[in-house]
Amino acid sequence: MKLIFTLLSSFSLMLTFGQGFTNYTDADGLANNNVLCVTSDGEGTMWFGTQSGISIFNGTTWETMNTTTHPGLANNNVSSIFIASSGEVWAGGDFGLSRYSGTNWTTYKKADGLGSSRITNISEGSNGIIWISEFNGATKYDGSLFTSYGSAEGLPFGGVEDILETKNGDVLMATGLGGLAAYDGSSFSFINTTNNLLINNTTALAIDSQNNVWVGTANGISVYNESLEWVTNHTRMYQLSPPDTLNPVKDIAVTSKGAVWTGIYVDYLVTEGGVAKFYGDNWIDYNVDDGLVGPTIRAIAVDESDNIWVATSAGVTRIDNSVASSKTVFQSTTKIYPNPASTSLYVKQDARIMGGSISVLNTLGEQVLFETNNSKSITLNVESLKPGVYYLQISSEEKLVETFRFIKV
């Protein structure tokens, strides 16, 4: 293949806002500022799916692939992209799945064995198996044959948004309406709100360095251990002013050092978004004020140097791997008791975090109690709550300090 690159002069190559944030737009070489997906080849080159084709950036120069220059590509609106261990590039959108061999693109559609021609995500399992998340469910490609899984095989209506394989070989699927589906090779089992999943609308998946599974949802993140036992929930990784506190997750990525990053985008009542990093016990968030090119977060990816790449509707931001250390995170010493609680729940907290709010959410993410956080010792009347599992969020004026799970009996 003969690559056609746009060589950019040093003064126009990038726009840098604060230390560690570098933004790229169509002025630098992107095919379109509306970037829908991103992936790394692990060797210094990033691939971006945009509204006008695929952009490839090797750190210095850009190349664009579209249906004019590469007619085998299904469509210029590329919303998912993945580089397999074989080196092949897979791209998808609403008009099929395309595979790039290094010379030509080949497109597959429902008639070729896909469950749907509308592709939502692409990933890889063991032995080079390619998993395709799509509108009607999931499709597996073993190198020669497509096998689709939909409602007839046990997947719920609502499609699949992301797929990953666990250490024991189970394949996890984030479904649009049915929670987390686990496929053992013969049948499906499900994790949903009865298993402390925040909401059954799941959007993204990742596994951390301890083999915990991070499940992105429309209301935040639920974490499960490698046995798929519930560990905790995170609902305010990115800080919004109450009552808009829940975080719809667009993507999750884990660095080689174990830091978990997530992309958040809120498009109801307010239009706001950013990224947040979890490393230890707290979340640190970043938005346009910190240097992100735009608030409409589409996807995130980690490169071989642990830099974070953020795809937005206004371009791309690269966040240097050292950025997170520039913000100070407050360590909470808050305690709640008794747990389980029947009539009253007592909150004892560090006086330094007073001035924010205390919220109680049900397992659907709905706020059922709200108190001003104006005292070191607060008593919440929970007698009117129905028996079940709830989440108590304590916020300072600027940062979510902690989330607690408690049971009302």
Tab-separated table of C-alpha atoms in Angstrom:
chain	number	residue	atom	x	y	z
A	1	MET	CA	0.000	0.000	0.000
A	2	LYS	CA	1.226	3.470	-0.830
A	3	LEU	CA	0.437	5.792	2.068
A	4	ILE	CA	-0.530	9.360	1.345
A	5	PHE	CA	0.410	11.536	4.294
A	6	THR	CA	-0.154	15.158	5.153
A	7	LEU	CA	3.097	16.516	6.555
A	8	LEU	CA	2.386	19.272	9.017
A	9	SER	CA	4.731	22.069	9.894
A	10	SER	CA	5.961	22.190	13.486
A	11	PHE	CA	3.967	25.260	14.379
A	12	SER	CA	0.618	23.807	13.231
A	13	LEU	CA	1.054	20.190	14.313
A	14	MET	CA	-0.622	20.530	17.675
A	15	LEU	CA	-2.309	22.855	20.091
A	16	THR	CA	-1.308	22.342	23.727
A	17	PHE	CA	-3.382	23.696	26.609
A	18	GLY	CA	-1.814	23.100	30.048
A	19	GLN	CA	0.953	20.707	30.693
A	20	GLY	CA	0.135	17.220	29.490
A	21	PHE	CA	-2.895	17.992	27.274
A	22	THR	CA	-2.424	18.022	23.476
A	23	ASN	CA	-5.351	18.595	21.133
A	24	TYR	CA	-5.691	17.633	17.466
A	25	THR	CA	-8.377	18.787	15.022
A	26	ASP	CA	-9.020	18.798	11.280
A	27	ALA	CA	-6.564	21.698	11.053
A	28	ASP	CA	-3.853	19.225	12.058
A	29	GLY	CA	-4.916	16.369	9.802
A	30	LEU	CA	-8.022	14.690	11.224
A	31	ALA	CA	-10.505	13.722	8.548
A	32	ASN	CA	-13.306	15.214	10.649
A	33	ASN	CA	-13.506	16.761	14.127
A	34	ASN	CA	-16.380	14.438	15.032
A	35	VAL	CA	-14.254	11.502	16.192
A	36	LEU	CA	-16.356	8.458	17.077
A	37	CYS	CA	-13.760	5.860	18.145
A	38	VAL	CA	-10.053	5.372	18.746
A	39	THR	CA	-7.545	2.520	19.078
A	40	SER	CA	-3.773	2.083	19.345
A	41	ASP	CA	-1.603	-0.368	17.418
A	42	GLY	CA	0.714	-0.548	20.455
A	43	GLU	CA	3.666	0.644	18.411
A	44	GLY	CA	3.153	4.391	18.250
A	45	THR	CA	0.326	4.747	15.753
A	46	MET	CA	-3.238	5.726	16.583
A	47	TRP	CA	-6.302	4.962	14.474
A	48	PHE	CA	-9.429	7.136	14.679
A	49	GLY	CA	-12.866	6.496	13.237
A	50	THR	CA	-14.564	9.746	12.259
A	51	GLN	CA	-17.662	10.951	10.483
A	52	SER	CA	-15.586	11.295	7.301
A	53	GLY	CA	-13.504	8.142	7.297
A	54	ILE	CA	-10.510	6.800	9.201
A	55	SER	CA	-7.561	8.935	10.328
A	56	ILE	CA	-4.172	7.379	11.111
A	57	PHE	CA	-1.565	9.307	13.132
A	58	ASN	CA	1.963	8.033	13.679
A	59	GLY	CA	2.988	10.870	15.993
A	60	THR	CA	4.139	13.116	13.159
A	61	THR	CA	2.049	12.635	10.038
A	62	TRP	CA	-1.554	11.823	9.169
A	63	GLU	CA	-3.237	9.583	6.604
A	64	THR	CA	-6.952	9.466	5.741
A	65	MET	CA	-8.809	6.419	4.486
A	66	ASN	CA	-12.315	6.796	3.096
A	67	THR	CA	-14.591	5.158	0.558
A	68	THR	CA	-12.991	7.207	-2.234
A	69	THR	CA	-9.379	6.251	-1.520
A	70	HIS	CA	-10.278	2.764	-0.223
A	71	PRO	CA	-13.549	1.648	-1.882
A	72	GLY	CA	-13.730	-1.608	0.114
A	73	LEU	CA	-14.532	0.337	3.299
A	74	ALA	CA	-18.247	-0.020	4.125
A	75	ASN	CA	-18.943	3.640	4.899
A	76	ASN	CA	-17.171	6.845	5.918
A	77	ASN	CA	-19.055	7.036	9.218
A	78	VAL	CA	-16.817	4.755	11.303
A	79	SER	CA	-18.052	4.349	14.879
A	80	SER	CA	-15.939	1.367	16.004
A	81	ILE	CA	-12.345	0.410	15.231
A	82	PHE	CA	-10.012	-2.314	16.476
A	83	ILE	CA	-6.544	-3.665	15.632
A	84	ALA	CA	-6.286	-7.420	16.099
A	85	SER	CA	-3.206	-9.304	17.292
A	86	SER	CA	-2.749	-10.429	13.669
A	87	GLY	CA	-2.298	-6.791	12.645
A	88	GLU	CA	-5.550	-6.689	10.734
A	89	VAL	CA	-7.709	-3.611	11.275
A	90	TRP	CA	-11.444	-4.005	11.801
A	91	ALA	CA	-13.868	-1.092	11.429
A	92	GLY	CA	-17.628	-0.894	11.786
A	93	GLY	CA	-20.600	1.412	11.657
A	94	ASP	CA	-24.218	1.317	10.582
A	95	PHE	CA	-23.459	-0.222	7.186
A	96	GLY	CA	-21.384	-3.281	7.941
A	97	LEU	CA	-18.065	-4.594	9.222
A	98	SER	CA	-14.864	-3.947	7.284
A	99	ARG	CA	-11.516	-5.759	7.556
A	100	TYR	CA	-8.216	-4.277	6.379
A	101	SER	CA	-5.462	-6.713	5.435
A	102	GLY	CA	-2.801	-4.032	4.920
A	103	THR	CA	-3.664	-3.657	1.239
A	104	ASN	CA	-7.436	-3.743	0.788
A	105	TRP	CA	-10.642	-3.435	2.787
A	106	THR	CA	-13.258	-6.200	2.670
A	107	THR	CA	-16.768	-5.534	3.971
A	108	TYR	CA	-19.158	-8.039	5.563
A	109	LYS	CA	-22.873	-7.583	6.226
A	110	LYS	CA	-25.788	-9.529	7.627
A	111	ALA	CA	-25.974	-11.596	4.454
A	112	ASP	CA	-22.422	-12.832	5.194
A	113	GLY	CA	-23.386	-14.143	8.642
A	114	LEU	CA	-23.426	-11.097	10.924
A	115	GLY	CA	-26.369	-10.841	13.297
A	116	SER	CA	-26.779	-7.248	12.114
A	117	SER	CA	-25.007	-4.879	9.744
A	118	ARG	CA	-25.134	-2.201	12.468
A	119	ILE	CA	-21.890	-2.591	14.428
A	120	THR	CA	-21.399	-1.070	17.899
A	121	ASN	CA	-17.974	-2.418	18.958
A	122	ILE	CA	-15.198	-4.852	18.047
A	123	SER	CA	-12.863	-6.837	20.335
A	124	GLU	CA	-10.686	-9.961	20.383
A	125	GLY	CA	-10.798	-13.094	22.512
A	126	SER	CA	-8.447	-16.037	22.844
A	127	ASN	CA	-7.037	-17.792	19.771
A	128	GLY	CA	-7.607	-14.705	17.654
A	129	ILE	CA	-11.405	-14.913	17.830
A	130	ILE	CA	-12.956	-11.599	16.804
A	131	TRP	CA	-16.108	-10.608	18.698
A	132	ILE	CA	-18.467	-8.110	17.105
A	133	SER	CA	-20.978	-6.223	19.250
A	134	GLU	CA	-23.973	-5.317	17.135
A	135	PHE	CA	-27.504	-4.061	17.066
A	136	ASN	CA	-29.182	-7.474	17.399
A	137	GLY	CA	-26.688	-9.160	19.720
A	138	ALA	CA	-23.165	-10.483	19.126
A	139	THR	CA	-21.242	-12.217	16.352
A	140	LYS	CA	-18.093	-14.367	16.595
A	141	TYR	CA	-15.584	-14.652	13.747
A	142	ASP	CA	-13.124	-17.559	13.943
A	143	GLY	CA	-11.108	-16.649	10.851
A	144	SER	CA	-13.437	-18.250	8.342
A	145	LEU	CA	-16.955	-18.386	9.747
A	146	PHE	CA	-19.330	-15.892	11.372
A	147	THR	CA	-21.555	-17.212	14.185
A	148	SER	CA	-24.242	-14.880	15.507
A	149	TYR	CA	-25.926	-14.862	18.926
A	150	GLY	CA	-29.256	-13.148	19.442
A	151	SER	CA	-32.583	-13.661	21.169
A	152	ALA	CA	-32.854	-17.235	19.873
A	153	GLU	CA	-29.595	-18.096	21.668
A	154	GLY	CA	-30.613	-16.382	24.904
A	155	LEU	CA	-29.470	-12.781	24.558
A	156	PRO	CA	-32.066	-10.139	25.528
A	157	PHE	CA	-33.497	-7.558	23.182
A	158	GLY	CA	-31.465	-4.353	23.014
A	159	GLY	CA	-28.244	-5.449	21.338
A	160	VAL	CA	-24.705	-5.594	22.706
A	161	GLU	CA	-22.424	-2.601	23.324
A	162	ASP	CA	-19.110	-4.252	24.301
A	163	ILE	CA	-17.551	-7.709	24.683
A	164	LEU	CA	-14.500	-9.006	26.573
A	165	GLU	CA	-13.126	-12.387	27.571
A	166	THR	CA	-12.231	-13.155	31.189
A	167	LYS	CA	-9.238	-15.078	32.499
A	168	ASN	CA	-11.277	-18.287	32.790
A	169	GLY	CA	-12.487	-18.027	29.204
A	170	ASP	CA	-16.008	-16.745	29.803
A	171	VAL	CA	-17.155	-14.104	27.335
A	172	LEU	CA	-18.868	-11.102	28.926
A	173	MET	CA	-21.290	-8.982	26.929
A	174	ALA	CA	-22.573	-5.550	27.923
A	175	THR	CA	-26.172	-5.591	26.723
A	176	GLY	CA	-28.235	-2.528	26.023
A	177	LEU	CA	-31.188	-3.505	28.206
A	178	GLY	CA	-30.501	-6.854	29.895
A	179	GLY	CA	-27.477	-6.212	32.082
A	180	LEU	CA	-24.196	-8.130	31.818
A	181	ALA	CA	-24.386	-11.428	29.936
A	182	ALA	CA	-21.789	-14.148	30.605
A	183	TYR	CA	-21.345	-16.811	27.918
A	184	ASP	CA	-19.514	-20.013	28.944
A	185	GLY	CA	-19.438	-21.491	25.457
A	186	SER	CA	-22.830	-23.139	25.629
A	187	SER	CA	-25.274	-20.891	27.517
A	188	PHE	CA	-25.792	-17.420	28.946
A	189	SER	CA	-26.130	-16.294	32.546
A	190	PHE	CA	-26.869	-12.730	33.611
A	191	ILE	CA	-25.842	-10.117	36.135
A	192	ASN	CA	-28.418	-7.379	36.560
A	193	THR	CA	-29.851	-5.041	39.173
A	194	THR	CA	-30.650	-7.978	41.453
A	195	ASN	CA	-26.866	-8.532	41.613
A	196	ASN	CA	-26.207	-4.847	42.523
A	197	LEU	CA	-25.640	-3.717	38.938
A	198	LEU	CA	-26.504	-0.020	38.893
A	199	ILE	CA	-28.814	-0.328	35.904
A	200	ASN	CA	-29.380	-2.933	33.177
A	201	ASN	CA	-28.347	-0.492	30.428
A	202	THR	CA	-24.656	-1.460	30.188
A	203	THR	CA	-22.263	0.326	27.861
A	204	ALA	CA	-18.594	-0.639	28.336
A	205	LEU	CA	-16.345	-3.308	29.873
A	206	ALA	CA	-12.765	-3.531	31.160
A	207	ILE	CA	-10.674	-5.812	33.383
A	208	ASP	CA	-8.166	-4.312	35.827
A	209	SER	CA	-4.832	-5.664	37.067
A	210	GLN	CA	-6.579	-7.697	39.826
A	211	ASN	CA	-8.952	-9.291	37.285
A	212	ASN	CA	-11.875	-7.221	38.560
A	213	VAL	CA	-14.505	-6.548	35.904
A	214	TRP	CA	-15.532	-2.898	35.497
A	215	VAL	CA	-18.996	-2.578	33.977
A	216	GLY	CA	-19.928	0.808	32.554
A	217	THR	CA	-23.620	1.666	32.671
A	218	ALA	CA	-25.911	4.587	31.949
A	219	ASN	CA	-25.723	5.448	35.678
A	220	GLY	CA	-22.049	4.858	36.479
A	221	ILE	CA	-19.749	1.864	37.005
A	222	SER	CA	-20.334	-1.427	38.832
A	223	VAL	CA	-17.279	-3.494	39.783
A	224	TYR	CA	-17.235	-7.307	40.152
A	225	ASN	CA	-14.382	-9.625	41.109
A	226	GLU	CA	-13.103	-12.390	38.820
A	227	SER	CA	-15.818	-14.699	40.199
A	228	LEU	CA	-18.358	-12.051	39.161
A	229	GLU	CA	-19.264	-11.258	42.760
A	230	TRP	CA	-20.231	-7.631	43.336
A	231	VAL	CA	-17.519	-5.402	44.858
A	232	THR	CA	-18.698	-1.780	44.649
A	233	ASN	CA	-20.432	0.880	42.569
A	234	HIS	CA	-19.152	4.267	41.395
A	235	THR	CA	-21.761	6.824	40.347
A	236	ARG	CA	-19.910	10.155	40.408
A	237	MET	CA	-16.525	9.697	38.828
A	238	TYR	CA	-17.001	12.996	37.002
A	239	GLN	CA	-18.400	15.809	39.122
A	240	LEU	CA	-21.695	17.441	38.186
A	241	SER	CA	-23.773	19.838	40.205
A	242	PRO	CA	-26.782	18.210	41.933
A	243	PRO	CA	-29.300	16.975	40.961
A	244	ASP	CA	-27.361	15.948	37.803
A	245	THR	CA	-25.009	13.629	39.669
A	246	LEU	CA	-25.133	10.292	37.826
A	247	ASN	CA	-22.482	9.562	35.217
A	248	PRO	CA	-23.425	7.872	31.905
A	249	VAL	CA	-20.313	5.909	30.907
A	250	LYS	CA	-19.142	5.996	27.294
A	251	ASP	CA	-15.951	3.965	27.639
A	252	ILE	CA	-13.473	2.427	30.109
A	253	ALA	CA	-9.738	1.777	29.689
A	254	VAL	CA	-7.042	0.412	32.020
A	255	THR	CA	-3.366	1.392	31.851
A	256	SER	CA	-0.444	-0.989	32.251
A	257	LYS	CA	0.051	0.352	35.797
A	258	GLY	CA	-3.535	-0.456	36.779
A	259	ALA	CA	-5.134	2.990	36.586
A	260	VAL	CA	-8.759	2.891	35.430
A	261	TRP	CA	-9.946	5.685	33.145
A	262	THR	CA	-13.511	6.337	32.099
A	263	GLY	CA	-15.187	8.716	29.675
A	264	ILE	CA	-18.447	10.398	30.744
A	265	TYR	CA	-20.950	12.289	28.643
A	266	VAL	CA	-24.255	13.727	29.869
A	267	ASP	CA	-26.749	14.880	27.241
A	268	TYR	CA	-29.944	15.311	29.232
A	269	LEU	CA	-30.873	18.598	30.983
A	270	VAL	CA	-27.220	19.605	30.683
A	271	THR	CA	-24.564	18.938	28.034
A	272	GLU	CA	-21.340	18.164	29.780
A	273	GLY	CA	-18.625	15.563	29.757
A	274	GLY	CA	-15.073	14.671	30.619
A	275	VAL	CA	-12.795	11.860	31.720
A	276	ALA	CA	-11.868	10.563	35.159
A	277	LYS	CA	-9.045	8.435	36.534
A	278	PHE	CA	-9.248	5.977	39.439
A	279	TYR	CA	-5.966	4.908	40.977
A	280	GLY	CA	-6.142	3.787	44.583
A	281	ASP	CA	-9.176	5.097	46.407
A	282	ASN	CA	-10.357	8.210	44.583
A	283	TRP	CA	-11.433	9.599	41.239
A	284	ILE	CA	-9.730	12.574	39.598
A	285	ASP	CA	-11.680	14.213	36.779
A	286	TYR	CA	-10.748	16.410	33.816
A	287	ASN	CA	-12.808	18.505	31.421
A	288	VAL	CA	-12.433	21.354	28.932
A	289	ASP	CA	-11.195	23.664	31.688
A	290	ASP	CA	-8.241	21.312	32.156
A	291	GLY	CA	-7.501	21.135	28.446
A	292	LEU	CA	-9.871	18.616	26.793
A	293	VAL	CA	-10.754	19.680	23.262
A	294	GLY	CA	-14.503	19.219	23.847
A	295	PRO	CA	-17.125	17.887	26.286
A	296	THR	CA	-18.865	15.350	24.037
A	297	ILE	CA	-16.880	12.225	24.877
A	298	ARG	CA	-17.129	9.372	22.353
A	299	ALA	CA	-14.367	6.922	23.349
A	300	ILE	CA	-11.003	6.589	25.086
A	301	ALA	CA	-7.911	4.448	24.495
A	302	VAL	CA	-4.507	3.817	26.088
A	303	ASP	CA	-1.355	3.772	23.971
A	304	GLU	CA	1.908	1.878	24.515
A	305	SER	CA	3.224	4.685	26.766
A	306	ASP	CA	0.078	4.796	28.942
A	307	ASN	CA	-1.017	8.100	27.428
A	308	ILE	CA	-4.813	8.480	27.262
A	309	TRP	CA	-6.431	9.410	23.961
A	310	VAL	CA	-9.904	10.935	24.153
A	311	ALA	CA	-12.180	11.020	21.106
A	312	THR	CA	-14.746	13.827	21.137
A	313	SER	CA	-17.080	15.602	18.721
A	314	ALA	CA	-14.596	18.501	18.596
A	315	GLY	CA	-11.394	16.568	17.906
A	316	VAL	CA	-8.942	14.418	19.860
A	317	THR	CA	-7.031	15.035	23.099
A	318	ARG	CA	-3.920	13.169	24.203
A	319	ILE	CA	-3.440	13.214	27.987
A	320	ASP	CA	0.123	12.561	29.096
A	321	ASN	CA	0.482	9.667	31.538
A	322	SER	CA	1.852	11.955	34.253
A	323	VAL	CA	-1.108	14.352	34.302
A	324	ALA	CA	-3.101	12.740	37.115
A	325	SER	CA	-0.444	13.517	39.692
A	326	SER	CA	-1.094	17.246	39.236
A	327	LYS	CA	-4.356	17.169	41.215
A	328	THR	CA	-4.623	16.662	44.942
A	329	VAL	CA	-7.214	14.156	46.114
A	330	PHE	CA	-8.859	14.378	49.523
A	331	GLN	CA	-8.876	11.165	51.603
A	332	SER	CA	-12.169	10.589	53.413
A	333	THR	CA	-12.511	9.171	56.957
A	334	THR	CA	-16.303	9.000	56.889
A	335	LYS	CA	-18.239	6.221	58.640
A	336	ILE	CA	-21.915	5.265	58.485
A	337	TYR	CA	-23.838	3.053	60.945
A	338	PRO	CA	-25.767	0.920	61.682
A	339	ASN	CA	-25.724	-1.215	58.563
A	340	PRO	CA	-28.294	-2.702	58.035
A	341	ALA	CA	-30.463	0.214	59.189
A	342	SER	CA	-34.171	0.246	60.010
A	343	THR	CA	-35.134	3.786	61.049
A	344	SER	CA	-32.006	5.973	61.279
A	345	LEU	CA	-28.637	6.005	59.545
A	346	TYR	CA	-25.846	7.958	61.241
A	347	VAL	CA	-23.082	9.660	59.277
A	348	LYS	CA	-19.811	10.676	60.967
A	349	GLN	CA	-17.458	12.615	58.734
A	350	ASP	CA	-14.409	14.810	58.595
A	351	ALA	CA	-15.439	18.445	59.068
A	352	ARG	CA	-13.310	19.465	56.070
A	353	ILE	CA	-15.846	18.041	53.612
A	354	MET	CA	-18.843	19.950	54.946
A	355	GLY	CA	-20.658	22.241	52.541
A	356	GLY	CA	-21.703	19.777	49.867
A	357	SER	CA	-24.534	17.255	49.954
A	358	ILE	CA	-25.543	13.784	51.057
A	359	SER	CA	-27.693	11.724	48.696
A	360	VAL	CA	-29.273	8.295	48.960
A	361	LEU	CA	-29.844	6.424	45.684
A	362	ASN	CA	-31.745	3.233	45.014
A	363	THR	CA	-30.374	0.462	42.789
A	364	LEU	CA	-31.860	2.181	39.730
A	365	GLY	CA	-29.768	5.248	40.446
A	366	GLU	CA	-32.791	7.314	41.490
A	367	GLN	CA	-32.279	9.826	44.288
A	368	VAL	CA	-34.634	8.989	47.169
A	369	LEU	CA	-33.161	11.185	49.939
A	370	PHE	CA	-31.154	14.393	49.906
A	371	GLU	CA	-29.585	16.382	52.754
A	372	THR	CA	-27.331	19.406	52.902
A	373	ASN	CA	-23.885	18.390	54.100
A	374	ASN	CA	-23.521	21.060	56.796
A	375	SER	CA	-22.541	19.109	59.901
A	376	LYS	CA	-19.885	16.629	60.982
A	377	SER	CA	-22.587	14.362	62.430
A	378	ILE	CA	-25.779	13.820	60.434
A	379	THR	CA	-28.749	11.569	61.121
A	380	LEU	CA	-30.749	10.396	58.122
A	381	ASN	CA	-34.319	9.203	58.603
A	382	VAL	CA	-34.574	6.104	56.395
A	383	GLU	CA	-37.736	4.678	57.940
A	384	SER	CA	-39.849	5.514	54.889
A	385	LEU	CA	-37.538	3.665	52.464
A	386	LYS	CA	-38.588	0.270	51.205
A	387	PRO	CA	-36.403	-2.649	52.349
A	388	GLY	CA	-33.477	-3.239	50.005
A	389	VAL	CA	-30.036	-2.064	48.920
A	390	TYR	CA	-29.198	1.665	48.734
A	391	TYR	CA	-26.149	3.822	48.047
A	392	LEU	CA	-25.184	6.835	50.117
A	393	GLN	CA	-23.079	9.486	48.372
A	394	ILE	CA	-21.218	12.138	50.336
A	395	SER	CA	-19.946	15.114	48.360
A	396	SER	CA	-17.913	18.146	49.196
A	397	GLU	CA	-18.455	21.309	47.160
A	398	GLU	CA	-15.917	20.180	44.554
A	399	LYS	CA	-15.298	16.442	44.842
A	400	LEU	CA	-17.261	13.273	45.556
A	401	VAL	CA	-15.629	11.987	48.714
A	402	GLU	CA	-17.100	8.521	49.031
A	403	THR	CA	-19.942	6.150	48.169
A	404	PHE	CA	-21.315	3.681	50.733
A	405	ARG	CA	-23.627	0.732	50.256
A	406	PHE	CA	-26.172	0.051	52.986
A	407	ILE	CA	-29.188	-2.165	53.493
A	408	LYS	CA	-32.579	-0.944	54.697
A	409	VAL	CA	-34.467	-3.576	56.694
